[in-house]
Coordinates of C-alpha atoms in Angstrom, one line a residue:
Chain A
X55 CA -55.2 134.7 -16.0
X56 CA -56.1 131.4 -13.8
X57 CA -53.2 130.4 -11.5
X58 CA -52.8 127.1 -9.8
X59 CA -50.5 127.2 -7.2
X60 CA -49.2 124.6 -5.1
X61 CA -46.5 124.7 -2.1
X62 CA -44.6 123.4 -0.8
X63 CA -42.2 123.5 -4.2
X64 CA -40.1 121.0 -2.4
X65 CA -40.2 118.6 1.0
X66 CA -38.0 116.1 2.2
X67 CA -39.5 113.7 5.0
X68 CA -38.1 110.9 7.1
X69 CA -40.1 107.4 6.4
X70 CA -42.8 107.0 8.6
X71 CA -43.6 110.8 8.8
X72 CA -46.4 112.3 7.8
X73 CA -47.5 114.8 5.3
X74 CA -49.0 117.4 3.4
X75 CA -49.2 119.9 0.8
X76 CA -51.9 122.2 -0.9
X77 CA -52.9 123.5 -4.5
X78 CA -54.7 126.8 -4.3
X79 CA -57.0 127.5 -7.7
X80 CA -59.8 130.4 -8.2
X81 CA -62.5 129.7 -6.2
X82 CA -65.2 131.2 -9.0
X83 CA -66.7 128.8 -12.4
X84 CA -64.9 125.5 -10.0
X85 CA -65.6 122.2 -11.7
X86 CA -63.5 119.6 -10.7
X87 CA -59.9 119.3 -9.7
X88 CA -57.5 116.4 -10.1
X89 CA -54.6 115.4 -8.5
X90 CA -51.9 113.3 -10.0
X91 CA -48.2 111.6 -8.9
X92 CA -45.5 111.6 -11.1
X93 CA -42.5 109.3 -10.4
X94 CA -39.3 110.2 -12.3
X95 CA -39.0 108.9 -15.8
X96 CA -42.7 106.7 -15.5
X97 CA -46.0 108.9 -17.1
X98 CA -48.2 111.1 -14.4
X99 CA -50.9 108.9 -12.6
X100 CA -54.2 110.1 -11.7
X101 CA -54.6 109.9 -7.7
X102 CA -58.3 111.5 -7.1
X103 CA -60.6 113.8 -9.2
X104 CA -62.2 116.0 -6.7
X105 CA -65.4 117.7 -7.3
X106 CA -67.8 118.6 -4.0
X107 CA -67.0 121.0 -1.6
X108 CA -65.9 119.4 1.6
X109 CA -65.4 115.9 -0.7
X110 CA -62.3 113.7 0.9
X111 CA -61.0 111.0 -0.9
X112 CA -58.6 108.1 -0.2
X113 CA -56.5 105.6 -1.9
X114 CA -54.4 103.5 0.8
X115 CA -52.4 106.0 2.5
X116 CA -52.9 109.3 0.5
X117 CA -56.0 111.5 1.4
X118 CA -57.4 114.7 -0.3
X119 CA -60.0 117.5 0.8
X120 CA -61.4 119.7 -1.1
X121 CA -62.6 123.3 -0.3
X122 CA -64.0 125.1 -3.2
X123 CA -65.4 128.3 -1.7
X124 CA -61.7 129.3 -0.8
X125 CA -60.1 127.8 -3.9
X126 CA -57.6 124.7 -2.2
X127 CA -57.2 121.3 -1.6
X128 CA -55.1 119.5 0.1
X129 CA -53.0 116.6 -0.2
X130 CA -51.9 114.3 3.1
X131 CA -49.9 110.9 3.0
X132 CA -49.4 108.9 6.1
X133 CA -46.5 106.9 7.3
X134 CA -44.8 108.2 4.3
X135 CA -42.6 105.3 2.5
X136 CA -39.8 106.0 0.1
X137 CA -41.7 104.6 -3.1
X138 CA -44.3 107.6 -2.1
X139 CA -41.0 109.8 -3.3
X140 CA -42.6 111.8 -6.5
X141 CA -44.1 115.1 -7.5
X142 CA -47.7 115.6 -6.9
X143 CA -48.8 117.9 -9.2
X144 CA -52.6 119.1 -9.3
X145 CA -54.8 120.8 -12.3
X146 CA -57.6 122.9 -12.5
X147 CA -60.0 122.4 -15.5
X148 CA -60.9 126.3 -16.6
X149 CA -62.4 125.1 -19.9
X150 CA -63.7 121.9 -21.3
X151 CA -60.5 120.5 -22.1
X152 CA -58.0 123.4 -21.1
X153 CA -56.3 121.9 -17.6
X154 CA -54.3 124.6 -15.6
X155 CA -51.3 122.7 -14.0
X156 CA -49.4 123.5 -10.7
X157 CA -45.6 123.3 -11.1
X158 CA -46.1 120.6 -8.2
X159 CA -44.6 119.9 -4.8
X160 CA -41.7 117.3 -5.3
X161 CA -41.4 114.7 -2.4
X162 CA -38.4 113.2 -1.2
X163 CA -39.3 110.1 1.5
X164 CA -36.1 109.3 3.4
X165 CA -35.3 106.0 4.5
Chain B
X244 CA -55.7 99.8 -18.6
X245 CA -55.6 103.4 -20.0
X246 CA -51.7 103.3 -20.7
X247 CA -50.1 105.7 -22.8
X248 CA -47.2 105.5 -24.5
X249 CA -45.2 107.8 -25.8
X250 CA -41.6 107.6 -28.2
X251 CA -39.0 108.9 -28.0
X252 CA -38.4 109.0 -24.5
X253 CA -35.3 111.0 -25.5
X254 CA -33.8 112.9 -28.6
X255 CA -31.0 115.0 -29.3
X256 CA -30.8 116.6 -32.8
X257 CA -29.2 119.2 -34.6
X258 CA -30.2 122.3 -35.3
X259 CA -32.6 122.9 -38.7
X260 CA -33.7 119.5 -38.2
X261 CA -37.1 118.0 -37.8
X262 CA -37.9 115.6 -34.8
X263 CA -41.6 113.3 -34.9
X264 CA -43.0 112.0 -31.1
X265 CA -45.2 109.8 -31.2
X266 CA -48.3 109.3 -28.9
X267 CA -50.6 106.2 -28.4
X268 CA -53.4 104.9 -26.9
X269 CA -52.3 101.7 -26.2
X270 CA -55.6 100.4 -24.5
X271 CA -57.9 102.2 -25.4
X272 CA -59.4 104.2 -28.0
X273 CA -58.6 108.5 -27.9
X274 CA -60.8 110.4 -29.5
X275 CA -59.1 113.7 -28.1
X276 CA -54.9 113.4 -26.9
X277 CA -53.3 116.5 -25.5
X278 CA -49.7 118.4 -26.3
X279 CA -47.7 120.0 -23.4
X280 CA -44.4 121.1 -23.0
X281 CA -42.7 121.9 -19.9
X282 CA -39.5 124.1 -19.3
X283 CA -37.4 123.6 -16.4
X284 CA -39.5 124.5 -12.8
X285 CA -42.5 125.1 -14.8
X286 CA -45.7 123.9 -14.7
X287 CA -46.8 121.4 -17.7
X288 CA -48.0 123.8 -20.4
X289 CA -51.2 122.9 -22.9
X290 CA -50.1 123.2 -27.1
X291 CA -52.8 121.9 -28.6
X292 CA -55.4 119.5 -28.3
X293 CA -55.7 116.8 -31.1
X294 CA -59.2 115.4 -32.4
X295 CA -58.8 112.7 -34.4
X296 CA -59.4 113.0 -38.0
X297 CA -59.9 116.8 -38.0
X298 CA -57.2 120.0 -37.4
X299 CA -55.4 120.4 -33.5
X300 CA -56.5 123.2 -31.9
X301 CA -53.4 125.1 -30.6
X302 CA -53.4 127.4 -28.0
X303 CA -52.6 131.2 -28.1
X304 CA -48.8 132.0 -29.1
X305 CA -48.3 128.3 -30.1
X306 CA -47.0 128.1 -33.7
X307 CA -49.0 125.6 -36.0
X308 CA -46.5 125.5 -38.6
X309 CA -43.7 125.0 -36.3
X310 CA -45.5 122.3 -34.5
X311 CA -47.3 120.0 -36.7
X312 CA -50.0 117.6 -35.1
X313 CA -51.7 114.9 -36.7
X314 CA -54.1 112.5 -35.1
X315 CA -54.5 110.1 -38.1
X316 CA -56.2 107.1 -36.1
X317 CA -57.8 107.0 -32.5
X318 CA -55.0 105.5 -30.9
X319 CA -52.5 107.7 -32.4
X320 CA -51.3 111.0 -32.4
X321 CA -48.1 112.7 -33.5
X322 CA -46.1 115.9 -33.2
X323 CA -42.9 116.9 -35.4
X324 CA -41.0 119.6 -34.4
X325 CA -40.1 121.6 -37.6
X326 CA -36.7 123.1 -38.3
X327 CA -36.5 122.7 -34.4
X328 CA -34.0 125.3 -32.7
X329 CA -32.5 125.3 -29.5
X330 CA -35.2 127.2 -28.1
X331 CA -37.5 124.5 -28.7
X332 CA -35.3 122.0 -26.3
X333 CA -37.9 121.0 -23.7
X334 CA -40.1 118.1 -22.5
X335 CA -42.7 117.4 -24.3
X336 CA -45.6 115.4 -22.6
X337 CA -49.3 114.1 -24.5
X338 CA -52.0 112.6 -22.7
X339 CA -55.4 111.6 -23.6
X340 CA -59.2 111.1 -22.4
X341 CA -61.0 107.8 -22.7
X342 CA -64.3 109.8 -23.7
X343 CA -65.5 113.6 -24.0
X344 CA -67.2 113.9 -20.7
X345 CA -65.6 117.0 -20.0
X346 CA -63.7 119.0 -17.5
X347 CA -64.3 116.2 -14.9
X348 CA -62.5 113.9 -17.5
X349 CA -59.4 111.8 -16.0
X350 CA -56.0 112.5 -18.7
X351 CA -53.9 109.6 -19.4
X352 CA -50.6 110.2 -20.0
X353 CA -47.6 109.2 -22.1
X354 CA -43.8 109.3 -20.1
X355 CA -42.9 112.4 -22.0
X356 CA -40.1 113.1 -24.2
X357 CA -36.6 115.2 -23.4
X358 CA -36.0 117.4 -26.8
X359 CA -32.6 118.7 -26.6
X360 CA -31.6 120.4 -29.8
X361 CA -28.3 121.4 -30.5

């Protein structure tokens, strides 16, 4: 059974600090994996699809890296703002359409 | 572009009832939209995956009866909840894929919809 698993579950920050968090998925048949945000009540939007090892990507203040050979990626804002206050959930393609989900790390920015 | 919708955003119904959500493409055409439901601190869990003009595929221990899909046009696709119980109170979430490129394919997805049956 494939397991995507992300930590923190949960992280409350002060605005302005910085952060990160991590999705761990098997390391063997890797294709791609895709991160997404999900603000309360509004549909989950795609932040990155990552697909080579040692691949960073960036979109305004949220970064990702990828490591395949050890199965994570990881997934840093900086200068965290309260509108940055979702839950960042990754997924792990194991077939051609079948996307194993994390249950996400929900972020709380405080102001 | 690539927006999803998806209604209702929330239902309550009784029992022995049956409850239709709608999915669409609202920008784009879907050839393939996705089903997931997801119980409280769980991750978001696949159904089925809809193909338009042909039968969903549903995943192991999903009931097909008890979950109808149809995927009449490619910007729509629907699920009805049949004779729904209170076991089936969840959220229910669809997404879809602009094209079939695969497991590097981007998932667009609807706002969900909070099933609470009573």
């Amino acid at each position: 059974i494939l397991n995507v698993e992300q930590s923190p579950q949960s992280l409350h920050v002060q605005e302005g600090d910085s952060t990160n968090f991590t999705c761990s998925f098997p390391s063997s048949n890797f294709y791609a994996l895709h991160w997404y945000r999900w603000e309360t009540a509004k549909s989950p939007e795609a932040l990155f699809v990552m697909t080579l090892n040692g691949d960073e990507k960036k979109k305004g203040r949220i970064s990702a890296t990828l490591n395949t050979k050890e199965g994570y990626s990881y997934l840093y804002i900086k200068g965290s703002q309260p509108e940055d206050s979702a839950t960042y959930l990754c997924a792990f393609p194991s077939g051609t359409y079948k996307y194993i989900f994390g249950t996400g790390t929900r972020l709380k920015v405080l102001a | 572009g690539a927006v999803v919708s998806q209604h209702p955003s929330r239902v309550i119904c009784k029992s022995g009832t049956s409850v239709k959500i709608e999915c669409r493409s609202l920008d784009f055409q879907a050839t393939t939209m996705f089903w997931y439901r997801q119980f409280p601190k769980q991750s978001l869990m696949l159904m089925a995956t809809s193909n338009e003009g042909s039968k969903a595929t549903y995943e192991q221990g999903v009931e097909k009866d008890k979950f109808l899909i149809n995927h009449a046009s490619l910007t729509l696709s629907t699920l009805t909840v049949t004779s729904a119980h209170p076991e089936d109170s969840s959220f229910y979430i669809c997404s879809a894929i602009l094209t079939s490129g695969g497991r590097g394919e981007t998932q667009y997805f609807g706002p969900g919809t909070r099933l609470l049956v009573l």
